Amino acid sequence: MMLSRLPRRSYTYAETPIERLDRLTDLLDGPNIYIKRDDLLGLAGGGNKTRKLEFLIADALEKGADTIVTCGALQSNHCRLTLAAAVKEGLKCQLVLEEGPSTSYDADANGNNLLYNLLGVEHIKVVENGTNVIEEMNILGEELIASGRKPYLIPIGGSNVLGSVGYAACAQEILHQTFKSGLVIDHVVVASGSGGTQAGLIAGFHGNSASVKVSGINVSRSNEHQIPVIQDLVQKTAKFLNVPFTISEDSVNCYDDYVGGGYTIPTDGMIEAVQMLARTEGILLDAVYTGKVMAGLIDLVRQGKFAKDENVLFIHTGGSPSLYANHTLFNKDLFKI
Ligand SMILES: Cc1ncc(COP(=O)(O)O)c(C=O)c1O
């Protein structure tokens, strides 16, 4: 894997830390739990999309784009970070935002919504829940071309092959860091949404011949729908990176037990997990992604799925800016110290 051959912008000036979560490890009395602080990546508010955008925006610049168009849910971290990257590069940015099944767009909402405006979004197109957002992005792209602009379209979550390469690079970073510190990671636990993060990690570890098991905790879909998405993206990313990879039944491991009622719908496990990390480690998670992933990790530890001497690495993919739009969720105390 020769990632240095690919055009890339650099938005973070150091490796993100890997820290042992001492107090959480003691509390759960399970394996050694470590965290990779990708919430501390560069661009406004940090999070996993920054790594994907390093490759996606470099491609947009190579192609001479002047406007970035992307899409997401109302409180999309991906949209916030894509906009921030566009601002940094002197590009315009337009967003397609899909309303939720029971949430509609509120121009005055807090969290990422506030940041879209603060970061100077050029245009937001709001579409109803269930709309084909890719089609809507294509329409926006055609309109921009007709007005003489050069748009570059980034799919939902930045999860195409180039975006996934960002997480193949992260796998290399983890191996480099753990080589220096002499830590052997047995298991990685990460969010599985649009899939680029999990797929990139699997392709990246494989491309480095490192047998690290990567488990995705689904945030929206059942395994029946999620696993084929990840398998497809792993295969395409590996091919793009010239990594020989034959997908097998157990190449992709996902858990769909922590989605609850669906994407963005809170669960008690998520509330407990967000409060537990805040109150034991002083680390902020979010309600939609990392809270559900940590709820999954806590439950897997409680079920005894990991040996006590194993080292488990939780990837903190960011998202805490959306907490400020979801504050009422945490009125009930599900974890007391
Ligand atoms: C904070 C956060 N974590 C995890 C994810 C999921 O990552 P992926 O879409 O690559 O599966 C997202 C996606 O938007 C996110 O915003």
mmCIF file of C-alpha atoms and ligand atoms in Angstrom:
data_model
loop_
_atom_site.group_PDB
_atom_site.id
_atom_site.type_symbol
_atom_site.label_atom_id
_atom_site.label_comp_id
_atom_site.label_asym_id
_atom_site.label_seq_id
_atom_site.Cartn_x
_atom_site.Cartn_y
_atom_site.Cartn_z
ATOM 1 C CA MET A 1 0.000 0.000 0.000
ATOM 2 C CA MET A 2 1.739 3.181 -1.188
ATOM 3 C CA LEU A 3 -0.593 5.898 0.022
ATOM 4 C CA SER A 4 1.984 8.621 -0.562
ATOM 5 C CA ARG A 5 1.343 8.233 -4.322
ATOM 6 C CA LEU A 6 -2.158 9.646 -3.907
ATOM 7 C CA PRO A 7 -2.987 13.362 -3.902
ATOM 8 C CA ARG A 8 -3.773 14.360 -0.339
ATOM 9 C CA ARG A 9 -4.355 17.544 1.637
ATOM 10 C CA SER A 10 -3.268 17.538 5.259
ATOM 11 C CA TYR A 11 -5.725 18.813 7.863
ATOM 12 C CA THR A 12 -4.227 17.411 11.079
ATOM 13 C CA TYR A 13 -0.654 18.072 12.077
ATOM 14 C CA ALA A 14 0.065 15.043 14.249
ATOM 15 C CA GLU A 15 -1.140 11.499 14.861
ATOM 16 C CA THR A 16 -4.273 11.457 16.999
ATOM 17 C CA PRO A 17 -3.487 10.042 20.473
ATOM 18 C CA ILE A 18 -4.119 6.451 21.528
ATOM 19 C CA GLU A 19 -4.873 6.499 25.265
ATOM 20 C CA ARG A 20 -5.657 3.706 27.733
ATOM 21 C CA LEU A 21 -9.013 4.332 29.397
ATOM 22 C CA ASP A 22 -7.871 3.340 32.883
ATOM 23 C CA ARG A 23 -10.999 4.218 34.811
ATOM 24 C CA LEU A 24 -13.388 2.697 32.269
ATOM 25 C CA THR A 25 -11.258 -0.464 32.104
ATOM 26 C CA ASP A 26 -11.386 -0.786 35.920
ATOM 27 C CA LEU A 27 -15.104 -0.061 36.065
ATOM 28 C CA LEU A 28 -16.001 -2.720 33.479
ATOM 29 C CA ASP A 29 -13.451 -5.233 34.777
ATOM 30 C CA GLY A 30 -12.936 -6.597 31.285
ATOM 31 C CA PRO A 31 -10.199 -6.264 28.651
ATOM 32 C CA ASN A 32 -7.845 -3.279 28.411
ATOM 33 C CA ILE A 33 -9.802 -0.571 26.661
ATOM 34 C CA TYR A 34 -7.944 2.005 24.575
ATOM 35 C CA ILE A 35 -9.294 4.932 22.609
ATOM 36 C CA LYS A 36 -8.074 6.456 19.342
ATOM 37 C CA ARG A 37 -8.907 10.154 19.636
ATOM 38 C CA ASP A 38 -10.113 10.872 16.095
ATOM 39 C CA ASP A 39 -12.454 13.381 17.680
ATOM 40 C CA LEU A 40 -9.288 15.503 17.902
ATOM 41 C CA LEU A 41 -8.650 15.493 14.129
ATOM 42 C CA GLY A 42 -8.335 18.851 12.395
ATOM 43 C CA LEU A 43 -11.057 21.063 10.821
ATOM 44 C CA ALA A 44 -13.968 22.554 12.765
ATOM 45 C CA GLY A 45 -14.891 20.198 15.592
ATOM 46 C CA GLY A 46 -12.875 17.149 14.395
ATOM 47 C CA GLY A 47 -14.155 13.647 13.665
ATOM 48 C CA ASN A 48 -13.683 10.826 11.169
ATOM 49 C CA LYS A 49 -14.694 12.768 8.054
ATOM 50 C CA THR A 50 -11.502 14.822 8.258
ATOM 51 C CA ARG A 51 -9.414 11.794 7.236
ATOM 52 C CA LYS A 52 -11.717 11.039 4.292
ATOM 53 C CA LEU A 53 -11.730 14.671 3.196
ATOM 54 C CA GLU A 54 -7.939 14.812 2.962
ATOM 55 C CA PHE A 55 -8.196 12.557 -0.119
ATOM 56 C CA LEU A 56 -11.582 13.719 -1.420
ATOM 57 C CA ILE A 57 -10.772 17.429 -1.386
ATOM 58 C CA ALA A 58 -7.337 16.804 -2.926
ATOM 59 C CA ASP A 59 -9.170 15.063 -5.782
ATOM 60 C CA ALA A 60 -11.631 17.959 -6.089
ATOM 61 C CA LEU A 61 -8.753 20.447 -6.315
ATOM 62 C CA GLU A 62 -6.965 18.318 -8.932
ATOM 63 C CA LYS A 63 -10.145 18.319 -11.000
ATOM 64 C CA GLY A 64 -10.383 22.116 -10.812
ATOM 65 C CA ALA A 65 -13.610 22.224 -8.761
ATOM 66 C CA ASP A 66 -14.788 25.534 -7.340
ATOM 67 C CA THR A 67 -17.792 24.214 -5.371
ATOM 68 C CA ILE A 68 -18.198 21.173 -3.137
ATOM 69 C CA VAL A 69 -21.667 19.625 -2.925
ATOM 70 C CA THR A 70 -22.543 16.981 -0.360
ATOM 71 C CA CYS A 71 -25.493 15.633 1.605
ATOM 72 C CA GLY A 72 -26.483 14.264 4.986
ATOM 73 C CA ALA A 73 -29.015 14.259 7.791
ATOM 74 C CA LEU A 74 -30.114 17.518 9.462
ATOM 75 C CA GLN A 75 -27.334 17.419 12.093
ATOM 76 C CA SER A 76 -24.685 15.943 9.798
ATOM 77 C CA ASN A 77 -21.103 15.931 11.096
ATOM 78 C CA HIS A 78 -19.995 15.039 7.582
ATOM 79 C CA CYS A 79 -21.646 18.183 6.169
ATOM 80 C CA ARG A 80 -20.056 20.370 8.873
ATOM 81 C CA LEU A 81 -16.566 19.024 8.173
ATOM 82 C CA THR A 82 -16.927 19.073 4.372
ATOM 83 C CA LEU A 83 -17.974 22.694 4.611
ATOM 84 C CA ALA A 84 -15.009 23.470 6.891
ATOM 85 C CA ALA A 85 -12.584 21.816 4.437
ATOM 86 C CA ALA A 86 -14.105 23.769 1.542
ATOM 87 C CA VAL A 87 -13.725 27.026 3.495
ATOM 88 C CA LYS A 88 -10.082 26.218 4.237
ATOM 89 C CA GLU A 89 -9.406 25.644 0.532
ATOM 90 C CA GLY A 90 -11.252 28.769 -0.622
ATOM 91 C CA LEU A 91 -14.052 26.736 -2.242
ATOM 92 C CA LYS A 92 -17.803 27.250 -2.014
ATOM 93 C CA CYS A 93 -19.968 24.545 -0.433
ATOM 94 C CA GLN A 94 -23.645 23.605 -0.909
ATOM 95 C CA LEU A 95 -25.507 21.002 1.156
ATOM 96 C CA VAL A 96 -28.526 18.747 0.659
ATOM 97 C CA LEU A 97 -30.030 17.982 4.082
ATOM 98 C CA GLU A 98 -32.607 15.220 4.521
ATOM 99 C CA GLU A 99 -35.213 15.679 7.225
ATOM 100 C CA GLY A 100 -35.741 12.841 9.702
ATOM 101 C CA PRO A 101 -38.885 10.682 9.995
ATOM 102 C CA SER A 102 -40.089 12.954 12.802
ATOM 103 C CA THR A 103 -37.695 15.913 12.675
ATOM 104 C CA SER A 104 -37.948 18.855 10.325
ATOM 105 C CA TYR A 105 -35.424 21.536 9.448
ATOM 106 C CA ASP A 106 -35.180 24.406 11.915
ATOM 107 C CA ALA A 107 -32.942 27.244 10.722
ATOM 108 C CA ASP A 108 -32.309 28.252 14.350
ATOM 109 C CA ALA A 109 -31.295 24.803 15.613
ATOM 110 C CA ASN A 110 -28.122 24.475 17.657
ATOM 111 C CA GLY A 111 -25.240 22.003 17.090
ATOM 112 C CA ASN A 112 -24.044 21.372 13.539
ATOM 113 C CA ASN A 113 -26.891 23.444 12.135
ATOM 114 C CA LEU A 114 -25.559 26.525 13.884
ATOM 115 C CA LEU A 115 -22.095 25.724 12.514
ATOM 116 C CA TYR A 116 -23.305 25.443 8.883
ATOM 117 C CA ASN A 117 -24.274 29.085 9.102
ATOM 118 C CA LEU A 118 -21.243 30.175 11.073
ATOM 119 C CA LEU A 119 -18.928 28.506 8.530
ATOM 120 C CA GLY A 120 -20.688 30.373 5.713
ATOM 121 C CA VAL A 121 -22.511 27.651 3.775
ATOM 122 C CA GLU A 122 -23.482 28.985 0.338
ATOM 123 C CA HIS A 123 -26.791 27.154 0.027
ATOM 124 C CA ILE A 124 -28.775 24.514 1.932
ATOM 125 C CA LYS A 125 -31.404 22.494 0.070
ATOM 126 C CA VAL A 126 -33.727 20.762 2.545
ATOM 127 C CA VAL A 127 -35.523 17.633 1.323
ATOM 128 C CA GLU A 128 -38.211 15.497 2.952
ATOM 129 C CA ASN A 129 -37.408 12.218 4.684
ATOM 130 C CA GLY A 130 -37.159 9.387 2.170
ATOM 131 C CA THR A 131 -36.095 11.604 -0.757
ATOM 132 C CA ASN A 132 -33.326 10.221 -2.971
ATOM 133 C CA VAL A 133 -30.552 12.565 -1.793
ATOM 134 C CA ILE A 134 -28.060 11.405 -4.426
ATOM 135 C CA GLU A 135 -30.523 12.424 -7.150
ATOM 136 C CA GLU A 136 -31.022 15.772 -5.411
ATOM 137 C CA MET A 137 -27.250 16.304 -5.292
ATOM 138 C CA ASN A 138 -26.987 15.477 -8.991
ATOM 139 C CA ILE A 139 -29.698 18.050 -9.771
ATOM 140 C CA LEU A 140 -27.830 20.667 -7.725
ATOM 141 C CA GLY A 141 -24.621 19.741 -9.556
ATOM 142 C CA GLU A 142 -26.326 20.151 -12.973
ATOM 143 C CA GLU A 143 -27.684 23.555 -11.947
ATOM 144 C CA LEU A 144 -24.211 24.658 -10.871
ATOM 145 C CA ILE A 145 -22.696 23.499 -14.182
ATOM 146 C CA ALA A 146 -25.408 25.379 -16.103
ATOM 147 C CA SER A 147 -24.449 28.549 -14.226
ATOM 148 C CA GLY A 148 -20.776 28.156 -15.193
ATOM 149 C CA ARG A 149 -19.501 26.586 -11.941
ATOM 150 C CA LYS A 150 -17.399 23.444 -11.461
ATOM 151 C CA PRO A 151 -19.010 21.320 -8.738
ATOM 152 C CA TYR A 152 -17.443 18.262 -7.084
ATOM 153 C CA LEU A 153 -19.983 15.898 -5.519
ATOM 154 C CA ILE A 154 -19.134 13.955 -2.369
ATOM 155 C CA PRO A 155 -21.494 11.056 -1.499
ATOM 156 C CA ILE A 156 -23.174 10.621 1.859
ATOM 157 C CA GLY A 157 -20.643 10.255 4.679
ATOM 158 C CA GLY A 158 -17.756 10.599 2.194
ATOM 159 C CA SER A 159 -17.978 6.818 1.847
ATOM 160 C CA ASN A 160 -16.658 6.064 -1.601
ATOM 161 C CA VAL A 161 -13.299 4.451 -2.313
ATOM 162 C CA LEU A 162 -11.260 7.658 -1.938
ATOM 163 C CA GLY A 163 -12.946 8.450 1.377
ATOM 164 C CA SER A 164 -12.265 4.937 2.664
ATOM 165 C CA VAL A 165 -8.597 5.374 1.806
ATOM 166 C CA GLY A 166 -8.551 7.924 4.649
ATOM 167 C CA TYR A 167 -9.213 5.065 7.066
ATOM 168 C CA ALA A 168 -6.752 2.718 5.360
ATOM 169 C CA ALA A 169 -4.279 5.500 6.227
ATOM 170 C CA CYS A 170 -5.605 5.485 9.791
ATOM 171 C CA ALA A 171 -4.915 1.726 10.050
ATOM 172 C CA GLN A 172 -1.312 2.479 9.064
ATOM 173 C CA GLU A 173 -1.154 5.263 11.633
ATOM 174 C CA ILE A 174 -2.406 2.905 14.374
ATOM 175 C CA LEU A 175 0.198 0.279 13.433
ATOM 176 C CA HIS A 176 2.950 2.892 13.425
ATOM 177 C CA GLN A 177 1.910 4.244 16.840
ATOM 178 C CA THR A 178 1.506 0.840 18.453
ATOM 179 C CA PHE A 179 4.842 -0.323 17.027
ATOM 180 C CA LYS A 180 6.509 2.655 18.727
ATOM 181 C CA SER A 181 4.783 2.001 22.066
ATOM 182 C CA GLY A 182 4.967 -1.807 21.918
ATOM 183 C CA LEU A 183 1.193 -2.204 22.213
ATOM 184 C CA VAL A 184 -0.540 -5.115 20.454
ATOM 185 C CA ILE A 185 -4.122 -4.278 19.534
ATOM 186 C CA ASP A 186 -6.279 -7.405 19.263
ATOM 187 C CA HIS A 187 -9.597 -5.845 18.400
ATOM 188 C CA VAL A 188 -10.870 -2.546 16.978
ATOM 189 C CA VAL A 189 -14.445 -1.392 17.626
ATOM 190 C CA VAL A 190 -15.830 1.357 15.373
ATOM 191 C CA ALA A 191 -19.059 2.916 14.098
ATOM 192 C CA SER A 192 -20.567 1.405 10.966
ATOM 193 C CA GLY A 193 -22.779 3.953 9.200
ATOM 194 C CA SER A 194 -22.198 4.778 5.546
ATOM 195 C CA GLY A 195 -19.295 2.345 5.955
ATOM 196 C CA GLY A 196 -16.128 4.079 4.750
ATOM 197 C CA THR A 197 -14.519 4.121 8.181
ATOM 198 C CA GLN A 198 -14.928 0.406 8.862
ATOM 199 C CA ALA A 199 -14.155 -0.605 5.260
ATOM 200 C CA GLY A 200 -11.013 1.545 5.130
ATOM 201 C CA LEU A 201 -9.716 0.106 8.412
ATOM 202 C CA ILE A 202 -10.274 -3.481 7.217
ATOM 203 C CA ALA A 203 -8.546 -2.813 3.879
ATOM 204 C CA GLY A 204 -5.730 -0.913 5.615
ATOM 205 C CA PHE A 205 -4.965 -3.593 8.229
ATOM 206 C CA HIS A 206 -5.137 -6.241 5.537
ATOM 207 C CA GLY A 207 -2.821 -4.225 3.286
ATOM 208 C CA ASN A 208 -0.296 -4.195 6.133
ATOM 209 C CA SER A 209 -0.732 -7.926 6.854
ATOM 210 C CA ALA A 210 -1.895 -7.073 10.376
ATOM 211 C CA SER A 211 -4.413 -9.482 11.890
ATOM 212 C CA VAL A 212 -6.486 -6.975 13.841
ATOM 213 C CA LYS A 213 -10.153 -7.881 14.118
ATOM 214 C CA VAL A 214 -12.387 -4.912 13.217
ATOM 215 C CA SER A 215 -15.959 -4.945 14.544
ATOM 216 C CA GLY A 216 -18.472 -2.425 13.302
ATOM 217 C CA ILE A 217 -21.349 -1.356 15.519
ATOM 218 C CA ASN A 218 -24.204 -0.465 13.179
ATOM 219 C CA VAL A 219 -25.914 2.876 13.725
ATOM 220 C CA SER A 220 -28.725 2.575 11.200
ATOM 221 C CA ARG A 221 -29.079 -0.724 9.322
ATOM 222 C CA SER A 222 -29.537 -4.403 10.118
ATOM 223 C CA ASN A 223 -26.626 -6.750 9.362
ATOM 224 C CA GLU A 224 -28.511 -8.096 6.375
ATOM 225 C CA HIS A 225 -28.195 -4.686 4.725
ATOM 226 C CA GLN A 226 -24.989 -3.402 6.321
ATOM 227 C CA ILE A 227 -22.581 -6.303 5.786
ATOM 228 C CA PRO A 228 -22.896 -6.345 1.954
ATOM 229 C CA VAL A 229 -22.303 -2.550 1.900
ATOM 230 C CA ILE A 230 -19.071 -2.950 3.883
ATOM 231 C CA GLN A 231 -17.938 -6.023 1.916
ATOM 232 C CA ASP A 232 -18.380 -4.167 -1.370
ATOM 233 C CA LEU A 233 -16.476 -1.106 -0.138
ATOM 234 C CA VAL A 234 -13.640 -3.201 1.364
ATOM 235 C CA GLN A 235 -13.206 -5.014 -1.940
ATOM 236 C CA LYS A 236 -13.234 -1.826 -4.028
ATOM 237 C CA THR A 237 -10.856 -0.009 -1.658
ATOM 238 C CA ALA A 238 -8.447 -2.953 -1.543
ATOM 239 C CA LYS A 239 -8.476 -3.161 -5.354
ATOM 240 C CA PHE A 240 -7.825 0.577 -5.673
ATOM 241 C CA LEU A 241 -4.861 0.236 -3.300
ATOM 242 C CA ASN A 242 -3.545 -2.889 -5.097
ATOM 243 C CA VAL A 243 -4.059 -4.979 -1.975
ATOM 244 C CA PRO A 244 -4.830 -8.628 -2.849
ATOM 245 C CA PHE A 245 -8.010 -9.414 -0.927
ATOM 246 C CA THR A 246 -10.494 -12.231 -1.267
ATOM 247 C CA ILE A 247 -13.613 -11.456 0.685
ATOM 248 C CA SER A 248 -14.805 -14.335 2.846
ATOM 249 C CA GLU A 249 -17.810 -14.879 5.122
ATOM 250 C CA ASP A 250 -15.947 -13.629 8.192
ATOM 251 C CA SER A 251 -13.995 -10.733 6.591
ATOM 252 C CA VAL A 252 -16.611 -8.282 7.857
ATOM 253 C CA ASN A 253 -18.000 -8.389 11.385
ATOM 254 C CA CYS A 254 -20.919 -6.130 12.341
ATOM 255 C CA TYR A 255 -23.291 -5.934 15.320
ATOM 256 C CA ASP A 256 -26.791 -4.641 14.729
ATOM 257 C CA ASP A 257 -28.045 -5.068 18.325
ATOM 258 C CA TYR A 258 -27.417 -1.440 19.323
ATOM 259 C CA VAL A 259 -29.306 0.490 16.612
ATOM 260 C CA GLY A 260 -32.474 0.535 18.742
ATOM 261 C CA GLY A 261 -35.465 2.144 16.998
ATOM 262 C CA GLY A 262 -33.299 3.374 14.099
ATOM 263 C CA TYR A 263 -30.842 6.026 12.969
ATOM 264 C CA THR A 264 -30.728 9.006 15.397
ATOM 265 C CA ILE A 265 -33.316 7.390 17.692
ATOM 266 C CA PRO A 266 -31.903 7.349 21.232
ATOM 267 C CA THR A 267 -31.469 4.199 23.307
ATOM 268 C CA ASP A 268 -30.954 3.857 27.061
ATOM 269 C CA GLY A 269 -27.663 2.094 26.344
ATOM 270 C CA MET A 270 -26.464 5.145 24.394
ATOM 271 C CA ILE A 271 -27.425 7.519 27.224
ATOM 272 C CA GLU A 272 -25.647 5.328 29.777
ATOM 273 C CA ALA A 273 -22.545 5.121 27.550
ATOM 274 C CA VAL A 274 -22.334 8.874 26.905
ATOM 275 C CA GLN A 275 -22.725 9.587 30.631
ATOM 276 C CA MET A 276 -20.226 6.850 31.564
ATOM 277 C CA LEU A 277 -17.472 8.217 29.295
ATOM 278 C CA ALA A 278 -18.121 11.784 30.413
ATOM 279 C CA ARG A 279 -18.128 10.848 34.116
ATOM 280 C CA THR A 280 -15.235 8.361 34.180
ATOM 281 C CA GLU A 281 -12.879 9.731 31.537
ATOM 282 C CA GLY A 282 -14.013 13.315 30.856
ATOM 283 C CA ILE A 283 -14.526 12.430 27.168
ATOM 284 C CA LEU A 284 -17.546 13.605 25.171
ATOM 285 C CA LEU A 285 -19.271 11.163 22.819
ATOM 286 C CA ASP A 286 -22.391 11.884 20.756
ATOM 287 C CA ALA A 287 -25.947 10.534 20.732
ATOM 288 C CA VAL A 288 -26.120 9.263 17.130
ATOM 289 C CA TYR A 289 -22.829 7.444 16.512
ATOM 290 C CA THR A 290 -20.175 7.099 19.201
ATOM 291 C CA GLY A 291 -22.705 6.816 22.060
ATOM 292 C CA LYS A 292 -24.299 3.777 20.391
ATOM 293 C CA VAL A 293 -20.894 2.309 19.532
ATOM 294 C CA MET A 294 -19.704 2.658 23.120
ATOM 295 C CA ALA A 295 -23.014 1.135 24.311
ATOM 296 C CA GLY A 296 -22.167 -1.831 22.077
ATOM 297 C CA LEU A 297 -18.629 -2.096 23.390
ATOM 298 C CA ILE A 298 -19.820 -1.937 27.026
ATOM 299 C CA ASP A 299 -22.388 -4.649 26.371
ATOM 300 C CA LEU A 300 -19.885 -6.894 24.567
ATOM 301 C CA VAL A 301 -17.505 -6.526 27.529
ATOM 302 C CA ARG A 302 -20.329 -7.358 29.956
ATOM 303 C CA GLN A 303 -21.174 -10.440 27.876
ATOM 304 C CA GLY A 304 -17.542 -11.557 28.204
ATOM 305 C CA LYS A 305 -16.833 -11.401 24.455
ATOM 306 C CA PHE A 306 -13.216 -10.305 25.043
ATOM 307 C CA ALA A 307 -10.542 -12.022 27.132
ATOM 308 C CA LYS A 308 -9.253 -10.000 30.087
ATOM 309 C CA ASP A 309 -5.745 -9.789 28.671
ATOM 310 C CA GLU A 310 -6.909 -8.539 25.247
ATOM 311 C CA ASN A 311 -6.385 -4.962 24.095
ATOM 312 C CA VAL A 312 -9.463 -3.415 22.525
ATOM 313 C CA LEU A 313 -9.250 -0.103 20.667
ATOM 314 C CA PHE A 314 -12.377 2.055 20.399
ATOM 315 C CA ILE A 315 -12.158 4.566 17.545
ATOM 316 C CA HIS A 316 -13.692 7.848 18.676
ATOM 317 C CA THR A 317 -15.075 9.117 15.378
ATOM 318 C CA GLY A 318 -16.220 12.497 16.768
ATOM 319 C CA GLY A 319 -19.687 14.036 16.636
ATOM 320 C CA SER A 320 -19.775 15.874 19.959
ATOM 321 C CA PRO A 321 -20.898 19.205 18.344
ATOM 322 C CA SER A 322 -24.306 17.569 17.762
ATOM 323 C CA LEU A 323 -24.679 17.066 21.540
ATOM 324 C CA TYR A 324 -25.666 20.727 21.751
ATOM 325 C CA ALA A 325 -28.722 20.035 19.611
ATOM 326 C CA ASN A 326 -29.657 16.957 21.662
ATOM 327 C CA HIS A 327 -29.137 18.204 25.202
ATOM 328 C CA THR A 328 -32.561 17.236 26.555
ATOM 329 C CA LEU A 329 -31.761 13.542 25.945
ATOM 330 C CA PHE A 330 -29.413 13.559 28.876
ATOM 331 C CA ASN A 331 -31.851 14.848 31.483
ATOM 332 C CA LYS A 332 -32.282 11.347 32.873
ATOM 333 C CA ASP A 333 -29.343 9.924 34.769
ATOM 334 C CA LEU A 334 -28.609 6.347 33.651
ATOM 335 C CA PHE A 335 -25.063 6.248 34.954
ATOM 336 C CA LYS A 336 -24.137 7.538 38.383
ATOM 337 C CA ILE A 337 -20.592 7.582 39.636
HETATM 338 C C1 LIG B 1 -19.389 11.061 14.478
HETATM 339 C C2 LIG B 1 -19.523 10.003 13.449
HETATM 340 N N1 LIG B 1 -19.098 8.769 13.726
HETATM 341 C C3 LIG B 1 -19.226 7.756 12.849
HETATM 342 C C4 LIG B 1 -19.802 7.958 11.617
HETATM 343 C C5 LIG B 1 -19.970 6.780 10.701
HETATM 344 O O1 LIG B 1 -18.894 6.657 9.825
HETATM 345 P P1 LIG B 1 -19.119 5.967 8.435
HETATM 346 O O2 LIG B 1 -20.197 6.752 7.756
HETATM 347 O O3 LIG B 1 -17.804 6.037 7.745
HETATM 348 O O4 LIG B 1 -19.550 4.577 8.678
HETATM 349 C C6 LIG B 1 -20.252 9.240 11.261
HETATM 350 C C7 LIG B 1 -20.879 9.457 9.946
HETATM 351 O O5 LIG B 1 -21.405 10.478 9.640
HETATM 352 C C8 LIG B 1 -20.104 10.286 12.201
HETATM 353 O O6 LIG B 1 -20.533 11.529 11.935
#
